[in-house]
mmCIF file of C-alpha atoms in Angstrom:
data_model
loop_
_atom_site.group_PDB
_atom_site.id
_atom_site.type_symbol
_atom_site.label_atom_id
_atom_site.label_comp_id
_atom_site.label_asym_id
_atom_site.label_seq_id
_atom_site.Cartn_x
_atom_site.Cartn_y
_atom_site.Cartn_z
ATOM 1 C CA LEU A 1 88.167 52.712 -69.215
ATOM 2 C CA CYS A 2 91.790 52.847 -68.082
ATOM 3 C CA ASP A 3 94.428 50.219 -68.795
ATOM 4 C CA ARG A 4 98.134 50.482 -69.485
ATOM 5 C CA ASP A 5 97.692 47.850 -72.197
ATOM 6 C CA GLU A 6 96.159 49.512 -75.267
ATOM 7 C CA ALA A 7 95.367 46.124 -76.808
ATOM 8 C CA ARG A 8 93.107 45.273 -73.866
ATOM 9 C CA LEU A 9 91.369 48.610 -74.186
ATOM 10 C CA GLU A 10 90.642 47.966 -77.845
ATOM 11 C CA ARG A 11 88.794 44.787 -76.965
ATOM 12 C CA TRP A 12 86.120 46.959 -75.332
ATOM 13 C CA ALA A 13 85.749 49.279 -78.314
ATOM 14 C CA THR A 14 82.908 47.255 -79.870
ATOM 15 C CA GLU A 15 80.922 46.760 -76.657
ATOM 16 C CA LEU A 16 81.468 50.286 -75.282
ATOM 17 C CA PRO A 17 82.100 52.469 -78.333
ATOM 18 C CA ASP A 18 81.340 55.739 -76.513
ATOM 19 C CA ALA A 19 83.568 55.053 -73.505
ATOM 20 C CA ALA A 20 86.736 57.101 -73.072
ATOM 21 C CA ARG A 21 89.794 54.864 -73.216
ATOM 22 C CA LEU A 22 92.836 56.013 -71.236
ATOM 23 C CA THR A 23 96.242 54.497 -70.473
ATOM 24 C CA ASP A 24 97.242 56.829 -67.623
ATOM 25 C CA LEU A 25 95.679 56.535 -64.152
ATOM 26 C CA ASP A 26 96.457 60.137 -63.195
ATOM 27 C CA GLU A 27 94.620 61.318 -66.288
ATOM 28 C CA LEU A 28 91.601 59.232 -65.278
ATOM 29 C CA LEU A 29 91.622 60.456 -61.671
ATOM 30 C CA ALA A 30 91.854 64.089 -62.778
ATOM 31 C CA ARG A 31 88.479 63.867 -64.495
ATOM 32 C CA THR A 32 85.523 65.594 -62.869
ATOM 33 C CA ASP A 33 82.794 63.505 -64.512
ATOM 34 C CA LEU A 34 83.335 60.317 -62.480
ATOM 35 C CA ASP A 35 80.741 58.915 -60.066
ATOM 36 C CA ALA A 36 83.025 56.114 -58.874
ATOM 37 C CA VAL A 37 86.104 54.174 -59.933
ATOM 38 C CA ASP A 38 85.940 50.384 -60.227
ATOM 39 C CA VAL A 39 89.409 48.961 -59.573
ATOM 40 C CA LEU A 40 90.156 45.637 -61.324
ATOM 41 C CA VAL A 41 93.786 44.889 -60.520
ATOM 42 C CA PRO A 42 95.538 41.984 -58.737
ATOM 43 C CA THR A 43 95.044 42.216 -54.968
ATOM 44 C CA PRO A 44 98.687 43.133 -54.167
ATOM 45 C CA LEU A 45 97.956 46.431 -55.951
ATOM 46 C CA HIS A 46 94.685 47.167 -54.144
ATOM 47 C CA GLY A 47 96.331 49.278 -51.479
ATOM 48 C CA SER A 48 98.420 51.500 -53.754
ATOM 49 C CA ILE A 49 95.820 51.973 -56.494
ATOM 50 C CA GLY A 50 92.850 52.209 -54.146
ATOM 51 C CA THR A 51 94.385 54.941 -51.987
ATOM 52 C CA ARG A 52 95.151 57.004 -55.104
ATOM 53 C CA VAL A 53 91.503 56.784 -56.128
ATOM 54 C CA LEU A 54 90.323 57.804 -52.655
ATOM 55 C CA ASP A 55 92.903 60.582 -52.326
ATOM 56 C CA ALA A 56 91.528 62.014 -55.577
ATOM 57 C CA GLY A 57 88.110 62.175 -53.915
ATOM 58 C CA HIS A 58 86.392 59.460 -55.941
ATOM 59 C CA HIS A 59 84.205 56.706 -54.534
ATOM 60 C CA LEU A 60 85.953 53.329 -54.789
ATOM 61 C CA THR A 61 84.484 49.965 -55.680
ATOM 62 C CA MET A 62 86.961 47.121 -55.720
ATOM 63 C CA GLN A 63 87.088 43.360 -56.124
ATOM 64 C CA LYS A 64 87.490 41.253 -52.996
ATOM 65 C CA PRO A 65 89.598 40.833 -50.923
ATOM 66 C CA ILE A 66 90.022 44.430 -49.833
ATOM 67 C CA SER A 67 93.805 43.899 -49.538
ATOM 68 C CA ARG A 68 96.402 41.312 -48.579
ATOM 69 C CA SER A 69 97.418 42.914 -45.267
ATOM 70 C CA MET A 70 95.823 44.776 -42.397
ATOM 71 C CA GLU A 71 98.242 47.662 -42.922
ATOM 72 C CA GLU A 72 97.077 48.222 -46.502
ATOM 73 C CA CYS A 73 93.455 47.792 -45.440
ATOM 74 C CA ASP A 74 93.784 50.438 -42.734
ATOM 75 C CA ALA A 75 95.517 52.798 -45.169
ATOM 76 C CA LEU A 76 92.515 52.484 -47.489
ATOM 77 C CA LEU A 77 90.073 53.198 -44.665
ATOM 78 C CA GLU A 78 92.090 56.211 -43.532
ATOM 79 C CA ALA A 79 92.163 57.583 -47.090
ATOM 80 C CA ALA A 80 88.384 57.155 -47.333
ATOM 81 C CA ASP A 81 87.848 58.959 -44.034
ATOM 82 C CA ALA A 82 90.125 61.813 -45.099
ATOM 83 C CA SER A 83 88.423 62.358 -48.451
ATOM 84 C CA GLY A 84 84.863 61.517 -47.451
ATOM 85 C CA ALA A 85 84.707 58.958 -50.246
ATOM 86 C CA MET A 86 83.076 55.553 -50.032
ATOM 87 C CA ILE A 87 84.765 52.140 -50.159
ATOM 88 C CA ARG A 88 82.642 49.317 -51.448
ATOM 89 C CA ILE A 89 84.013 45.784 -51.923
ATOM 90 C CA LEU A 90 82.509 43.641 -54.669
ATOM 91 C CA GLU A 91 81.430 40.437 -52.914
ATOM 92 C CA ASP A 92 79.035 38.660 -55.243
ATOM 93 C CA TYR A 93 78.215 35.796 -52.857
ATOM 94 C CA VAL A 94 76.211 38.023 -50.509
ATOM 95 C CA PHE A 95 74.026 38.980 -53.485
ATOM 96 C CA TYR A 96 73.630 35.440 -54.860
ATOM 97 C CA PRO A 97 69.832 34.914 -54.842
ATOM 98 C CA PRO A 98 69.791 31.448 -53.146
ATOM 99 C CA LEU A 99 72.014 32.787 -50.338
ATOM 100 C CA VAL A 100 69.850 35.911 -50.044
ATOM 101 C CA LYS A 101 66.822 33.615 -49.686
ATOM 102 C CA LEU A 102 68.698 31.470 -47.150
ATOM 103 C CA LYS A 103 69.362 34.561 -45.035
ATOM 104 C CA GLU A 104 65.722 35.600 -45.310
ATOM 105 C CA ILE A 105 64.560 32.165 -44.086
ATOM 106 C CA VAL A 106 67.022 32.128 -41.168
ATOM 107 C CA GLU A 107 66.047 35.641 -40.071
ATOM 108 C CA SER A 108 62.321 34.880 -40.369
ATOM 109 C CA GLY A 109 62.579 32.562 -37.350
ATOM 110 C CA GLU A 110 60.544 29.811 -38.998
ATOM 111 C CA LEU A 111 63.295 27.282 -38.217
ATOM 112 C CA GLY A 112 64.011 28.560 -34.735
ATOM 113 C CA GLU A 113 67.284 29.938 -33.419
ATOM 114 C CA PRO A 114 70.352 29.274 -35.634
ATOM 115 C CA VAL A 115 72.801 26.960 -33.865
ATOM 116 C CA GLY A 116 75.485 26.146 -36.444
ATOM 117 C CA LEU A 117 76.949 26.923 -39.858
ATOM 118 C CA HIS A 118 78.753 24.488 -42.137
ATOM 119 C CA MET A 119 80.416 25.364 -45.445
ATOM 120 C CA LYS A 120 82.046 23.025 -47.931
ATOM 121 C CA VAL A 121 84.038 23.694 -51.093
ATOM 122 C CA VAL A 122 85.295 20.952 -53.411
ATOM 123 C CA ASN A 123 87.727 22.207 -56.039
ATOM 124 C CA THR A 124 88.546 20.186 -59.125
ATOM 125 C CA GLY A 125 90.614 20.351 -62.256
ATOM 126 C CA ARG A 126 87.772 19.460 -64.596
ATOM 127 C CA GLY A 127 84.844 21.568 -65.708
ATOM 128 C CA GLY A 128 84.322 25.291 -65.735
ATOM 129 C CA TRP A 129 85.578 27.916 -68.139
ATOM 130 C CA ASP A 130 88.982 28.222 -69.737
ATOM 131 C CA VAL A 131 91.142 30.641 -67.764
ATOM 132 C CA LEU A 132 93.785 32.670 -69.593
ATOM 133 C CA PRO A 133 97.327 31.524 -68.707
ATOM 134 C CA SER A 134 98.184 35.128 -67.822
ATOM 135 C CA ALA A 135 95.546 35.016 -65.094
ATOM 136 C CA TYR A 136 97.258 32.025 -63.527
ATOM 137 C CA VAL A 137 100.594 33.812 -63.671
ATOM 138 C CA TRP A 138 99.514 36.728 -61.508
ATOM 139 C CA GLN A 139 97.574 34.406 -59.212
ATOM 140 C CA LEU A 140 100.776 32.453 -58.620
ATOM 141 C CA GLU A 141 102.747 35.652 -58.167
ATOM 142 C CA GLN A 142 100.350 36.682 -55.419
ATOM 143 C CA THR A 143 101.037 33.497 -53.477
ATOM 144 C CA GLN A 144 104.655 34.531 -52.941
ATOM 145 C CA ASP A 145 103.549 36.164 -49.687
ATOM 146 C CA GLY A 146 102.531 32.740 -48.345
ATOM 147 C CA ARG A 147 98.797 33.160 -48.908
ATOM 148 C CA GLY A 148 97.623 30.450 -51.231
ATOM 149 C CA MET A 149 95.143 30.604 -54.080
ATOM 150 C CA LEU A 150 92.311 28.591 -52.547
ATOM 151 C CA VAL A 151 92.165 29.684 -48.921
ATOM 152 C CA PHE A 152 92.887 33.381 -49.289
ATOM 153 C CA ASP A 153 90.521 33.729 -52.224
ATOM 154 C CA HIS A 154 87.773 31.249 -51.450
ATOM 155 C CA ALA A 155 87.749 31.454 -47.678
ATOM 156 C CA TRP A 156 87.260 35.203 -48.139
ATOM 157 C CA HIS A 157 83.955 34.453 -49.914
ATOM 158 C CA GLN A 158 82.820 32.102 -47.166
ATOM 159 C CA LEU A 159 83.889 34.317 -44.262
ATOM 160 C CA ALA A 160 82.188 37.258 -45.968
ATOM 161 C CA VAL A 161 78.962 35.229 -46.162
ATOM 162 C CA ALA A 162 79.333 34.114 -42.534
ATOM 163 C CA THR A 163 79.881 37.713 -41.351
ATOM 164 C CA TRP A 164 76.911 38.872 -43.433
ATOM 165 C CA LEU A 165 74.755 36.162 -41.856
ATOM 166 C CA PHE A 166 75.862 36.213 -38.229
ATOM 167 C CA GLY A 167 78.086 39.213 -37.589
ATOM 168 C CA PRO A 168 81.776 39.530 -36.658
ATOM 169 C CA VAL A 169 84.007 36.559 -35.881
ATOM 170 C CA LYS A 170 85.314 36.366 -32.290
ATOM 171 C CA SER A 171 87.878 33.579 -32.613
ATOM 172 C CA ILE A 172 89.138 31.376 -35.435
ATOM 173 C CA LEU A 173 91.583 28.580 -36.158
ATOM 174 C CA GLY A 174 93.021 27.272 -39.393
ATOM 175 C CA TRP A 175 94.628 24.057 -40.568
ATOM 176 C CA VAL A 176 95.910 24.487 -44.118
ATOM 177 C CA GLY A 177 97.690 21.713 -46.002
ATOM 178 C CA GLN A 178 99.314 21.442 -49.419
ATOM 179 C CA THR A 179 98.759 19.237 -52.446
ATOM 180 C CA GLU A 180 101.220 19.091 -55.331
ATOM 181 C CA VAL A 181 99.188 19.201 -58.535
ATOM 182 C CA ALA A 182 102.144 19.612 -60.916
ATOM 183 C CA PRO A 183 105.906 19.426 -60.379
ATOM 184 C CA GLY A 184 106.750 22.275 -58.034
ATOM 185 C CA PHE A 185 103.182 23.647 -58.045
ATOM 186 C CA PHE A 186 101.174 23.274 -54.829
ATOM 187 C CA LEU A 187 97.616 24.230 -53.963
ATOM 188 C CA ASP A 188 96.676 25.082 -50.374
ATOM 189 C CA ALA A 189 94.316 22.156 -49.758
ATOM 190 C CA PRO A 190 93.052 20.288 -47.880
ATOM 191 C CA ALA A 191 92.162 23.159 -45.577
ATOM 192 C CA THR A 192 89.867 23.473 -42.590
ATOM 193 C CA LEU A 193 88.772 26.655 -40.834
ATOM 194 C CA ALA A 194 86.632 26.720 -37.699
ATOM 195 C CA TRP A 195 85.422 29.802 -35.892
ATOM 196 C CA GLU A 196 83.001 31.303 -33.409
ATOM 197 C CA HIS A 197 80.981 34.446 -34.012
ATOM 198 C CA GLN A 198 80.584 37.103 -31.367
ATOM 199 C CA ASN A 199 77.011 35.910 -30.880
ATOM 200 C CA GLY A 200 78.307 32.446 -29.884
ATOM 201 C CA LEU A 201 77.390 30.567 -33.075
ATOM 202 C CA ARG A 202 80.107 28.186 -34.297
ATOM 203 C CA ALA A 203 80.977 27.490 -37.909
ATOM 204 C CA MET A 204 83.296 25.436 -40.067
ATOM 205 C CA LEU A 205 84.637 25.588 -43.624
ATOM 206 C CA ASP A 206 86.120 22.560 -45.367
ATOM 207 C CA ILE A 207 88.074 23.056 -48.602
ATOM 208 C CA THR A 208 88.840 19.809 -50.435
ATOM 209 C CA LEU A 209 90.768 19.229 -53.645
ATOM 210 C CA ALA A 210 89.390 16.411 -55.830
ATOM 211 C CA ILE A 211 91.475 17.060 -58.913
ATOM 212 C CA ASP A 212 89.900 14.443 -61.207
ATOM 213 C CA THR A 213 86.255 15.106 -60.366
ATOM 214 C CA TYR A 214 84.115 16.766 -63.027
ATOM 215 C CA TRP A 215 81.808 19.603 -62.031
ATOM 216 C CA LYS A 216 79.388 20.971 -64.603
ATOM 217 C CA SER A 217 79.911 24.719 -64.635
ATOM 218 C CA ASP A 218 79.969 27.742 -66.920
ATOM 219 C CA PHE A 219 82.231 29.433 -64.397
ATOM 220 C CA TYR A 220 84.641 28.111 -61.759
ATOM 221 C CA SER A 221 85.107 24.356 -61.346
ATOM 222 C CA CYS A 222 84.179 24.131 -57.687
ATOM 223 C CA ASP A 223 81.190 22.773 -55.797
ATOM 224 C CA GLU A 224 80.085 24.869 -52.834
ATOM 225 C CA ARG A 225 77.544 24.280 -50.085
ATOM 226 C CA VAL A 226 76.364 26.496 -47.264
ATOM 227 C CA GLU A 227 74.117 25.003 -44.581
ATOM 228 C CA VAL A 228 72.648 26.726 -41.536
ATOM 229 C CA THR A 229 71.313 24.422 -38.826
ATOM 230 C CA CYS A 230 68.618 25.890 -36.626
ATOM 231 C CA ALA A 231 66.852 24.594 -33.535
ATOM 232 C CA GLN A 232 63.916 23.253 -35.569
ATOM 233 C CA GLY A 233 65.440 22.441 -38.946
ATOM 234 C CA SER A 234 67.985 23.534 -41.505
ATOM 235 C CA VAL A 235 68.370 25.428 -44.774
ATOM 236 C CA ARG A 236 71.024 24.567 -47.342
ATOM 237 C CA CYS A 237 72.347 26.298 -50.439
ATOM 238 C CA ASN A 238 73.496 23.482 -52.717
ATOM 239 C CA ARG A 239 75.556 25.362 -55.273
ATOM 240 C CA ILE A 240 77.106 28.696 -56.131
ATOM 241 C CA SER A 241 79.734 28.356 -58.882
ATOM 242 C CA ALA A 242 78.973 24.885 -60.227
ATOM 243 C CA ALA A 243 75.961 22.600 -60.596
ATOM 244 C CA GLY A 244 77.579 19.307 -59.685
ATOM 245 C CA ARG A 245 74.557 17.276 -58.692
ATOM 246 C CA GLN A 246 71.832 19.335 -60.372
ATOM 247 C CA GLU A 247 69.919 19.627 -57.110
ATOM 248 C CA PRO A 248 67.636 22.564 -56.360
ATOM 249 C CA SER A 249 69.841 25.472 -55.389
ATOM 250 C CA LEU A 250 68.089 25.844 -52.022
ATOM 251 C CA GLU A 251 66.408 23.330 -49.736
ATOM 252 C CA VAL A 252 64.707 23.734 -46.359
ATOM 253 C CA TYR A 253 64.191 20.862 -43.904
ATOM 254 C CA LYS A 254 61.689 20.980 -41.057
ATOM 255 C CA ASP A 255 59.613 18.357 -39.261
ATOM 256 C CA GLY A 256 60.428 15.534 -41.667
ATOM 257 C CA GLU A 257 59.648 17.505 -44.800
ATOM 258 C CA VAL A 258 61.904 19.107 -47.419
ATOM 259 C CA ARG A 259 60.923 22.259 -49.280
ATOM 260 C CA ALA A 260 62.887 22.825 -52.495
ATOM 261 C CA PHE A 261 63.320 26.061 -54.433
ATOM 262 C CA HIS A 262 63.545 25.397 -58.178
ATOM 263 C CA THR A 263 63.043 28.821 -59.739
ATOM 264 C CA LEU A 264 65.597 31.059 -58.016
ATOM 265 C CA ASP A 265 68.122 32.826 -60.222
ATOM 266 C CA ASP A 266 71.049 30.541 -59.476
ATOM 267 C CA ARG A 267 73.615 30.847 -62.252
ATOM 268 C CA GLY A 268 77.109 31.666 -61.129
ATOM 269 C CA ASP A 269 76.857 35.188 -62.548
ATOM 270 C CA ASP A 270 73.529 36.072 -60.916
ATOM 271 C CA GLY A 271 75.278 37.369 -57.817
ATOM 272 C CA PHE A 272 77.424 39.679 -59.959
ATOM 273 C CA LYS A 273 74.331 41.032 -61.706
ATOM 274 C CA ALA A 274 72.530 41.662 -58.423
ATOM 275 C CA GLN A 275 75.502 43.386 -56.810
ATOM 276 C CA ALA A 276 75.943 45.642 -59.862
ATOM 277 C CA GLN A 277 72.315 46.742 -59.667
ATOM 278 C CA HIS A 278 72.675 47.327 -55.931
ATOM 279 C CA PHE A 279 75.699 49.572 -56.477
ATOM 280 C CA VAL A 280 73.716 51.611 -59.018
ATOM 281 C CA ASP A 281 70.981 51.939 -56.391
ATOM 282 C CA VAL A 282 73.522 53.146 -53.830
ATOM 283 C CA MET A 283 74.965 55.726 -56.213
ATOM 284 C CA ARG A 284 71.495 56.994 -57.171
ATOM 285 C CA GLY A 285 70.388 57.258 -53.545
ATOM 286 C CA ARG A 286 67.787 54.493 -53.684
ATOM 287 C CA THR A 287 69.423 52.791 -50.691
ATOM 288 C CA SER A 288 71.925 53.876 -48.076
ATOM 289 C CA GLU A 289 73.019 50.338 -47.219
ATOM 290 C CA VAL A 290 76.459 49.722 -48.702
ATOM 291 C CA VAL A 291 76.722 45.945 -48.471
ATOM 292 C CA MET A 292 80.381 45.044 -47.802
ATOM 293 C CA ASP A 293 81.674 48.499 -47.005
ATOM 294 C CA GLY A 294 85.268 49.098 -45.946
ATOM 295 C CA GLU A 295 84.714 48.438 -42.234
ATOM 296 C CA THR A 296 82.891 45.157 -42.893
ATOM 297 C CA ALA A 297 85.592 44.083 -45.333
ATOM 298 C CA ARG A 298 88.159 44.783 -42.613
ATOM 299 C CA LEU A 299 86.357 42.363 -40.278
ATOM 300 C CA VAL A 300 86.485 39.649 -42.941
ATOM 301 C CA LEU A 301 90.176 40.235 -43.688
ATOM 302 C CA GLU A 302 91.060 40.233 -40.005
ATOM 303 C CA ALA A 303 89.400 36.836 -39.505
ATOM 304 C CA LEU A 304 90.972 35.394 -42.660
ATOM 305 C CA LEU A 305 94.498 36.479 -41.740
ATOM 306 C CA ALA A 306 94.021 35.201 -38.183
ATOM 307 C CA ALA A 307 93.074 31.778 -39.575
ATOM 308 C CA LEU A 308 96.221 31.711 -41.718
ATOM 309 C CA ASP A 309 98.338 32.776 -38.738
ATOM 310 C CA SER A 310 96.752 29.988 -36.696
ATOM 311 C CA SER A 311 97.705 27.456 -39.357
ATOM 312 C CA ASP A 312 101.275 28.779 -39.631
ATOM 313 C CA GLN A 313 101.780 28.659 -35.870
ATOM 314 C CA GLY A 314 100.128 25.257 -35.444
ATOM 315 C CA VAL A 315 98.690 26.345 -32.118
ATOM 316 C CA HIS A 316 95.490 24.403 -32.680
ATOM 317 C CA LEU A 317 97.072 20.992 -33.160
ATOM 318 C CA THR A 318 97.253 18.369 -30.425
ATOM 319 C CA HIS A 319 99.495 15.469 -31.471
ATOM 320 C CA LEU A 320 98.292 12.181 -30.048
ATOM 321 C CA PRO A 321 100.856 9.529 -29.089
ATOM 322 C CA THR A 322 101.297 6.733 -31.635
ATOM 323 C CA LYS A 323 101.381 3.069 -30.741
ATOM 324 C CA GLU A 324 104.624 1.266 -31.479
#
């Protein structure tokens, strides 16, 4: 464990009594008994810290997004190529069991050819866990580069899922608004992203802010839905972070009938557990498939930044004449 703050390190002493606790990154990277380094720093530091890990020859696993710019992303990929080390981005949504089952159903062909993808996120100010004020501080600091908290963070999840399901994005547009939730404090919602995959399938993400709505959740206070429409029916994941309506986490519609899945592992932390086990399997050679490797993460970041550029430029808007 490495952290410049000794007080934070001490909090882990009870849970991980045998773990080495260091306050200097160079000291950590000089060790020869490391299988991989898990980087848990704010995203503006991903590029600088991640390249140091890779330059030292260690495999790198890192929270999403991979970085906040294409330049930093490419620097990470170049460092990985030079050292022969692996980049793996922690994207829990692509391991979330209901979404894994959704992908399985779509790829089975039982609903016919997929023809559309719709994603919806409703963020609120009620429900979910208590977040430390310090966490909000660095989240707000990150937004100084013009990339807001909701779209850059949450649209990454959704675009990662979309890329995992249907491959790279070919074209994308964004329309990002602002809502003042406290004096001088704005969230980047409502927001709409629409895109087309290279295979021709079209998709849309709607991010809505309903600040006074309550969502039951042990994690984040947001309600998320992912629905794939196919030629003969549809499959919908009803929740990821919250359990707003207490519906089954996955439902399949075909020929007038609905099939509901009630026993999938569908807590908000189940995706984290599954991705952790998968990374252990990768490191122990049980699988060679690194889900969300550096190149795939680059595809997601490229699409996300293009959507934000689209919104900034307003190239997608057609203003209709108003009647006087």
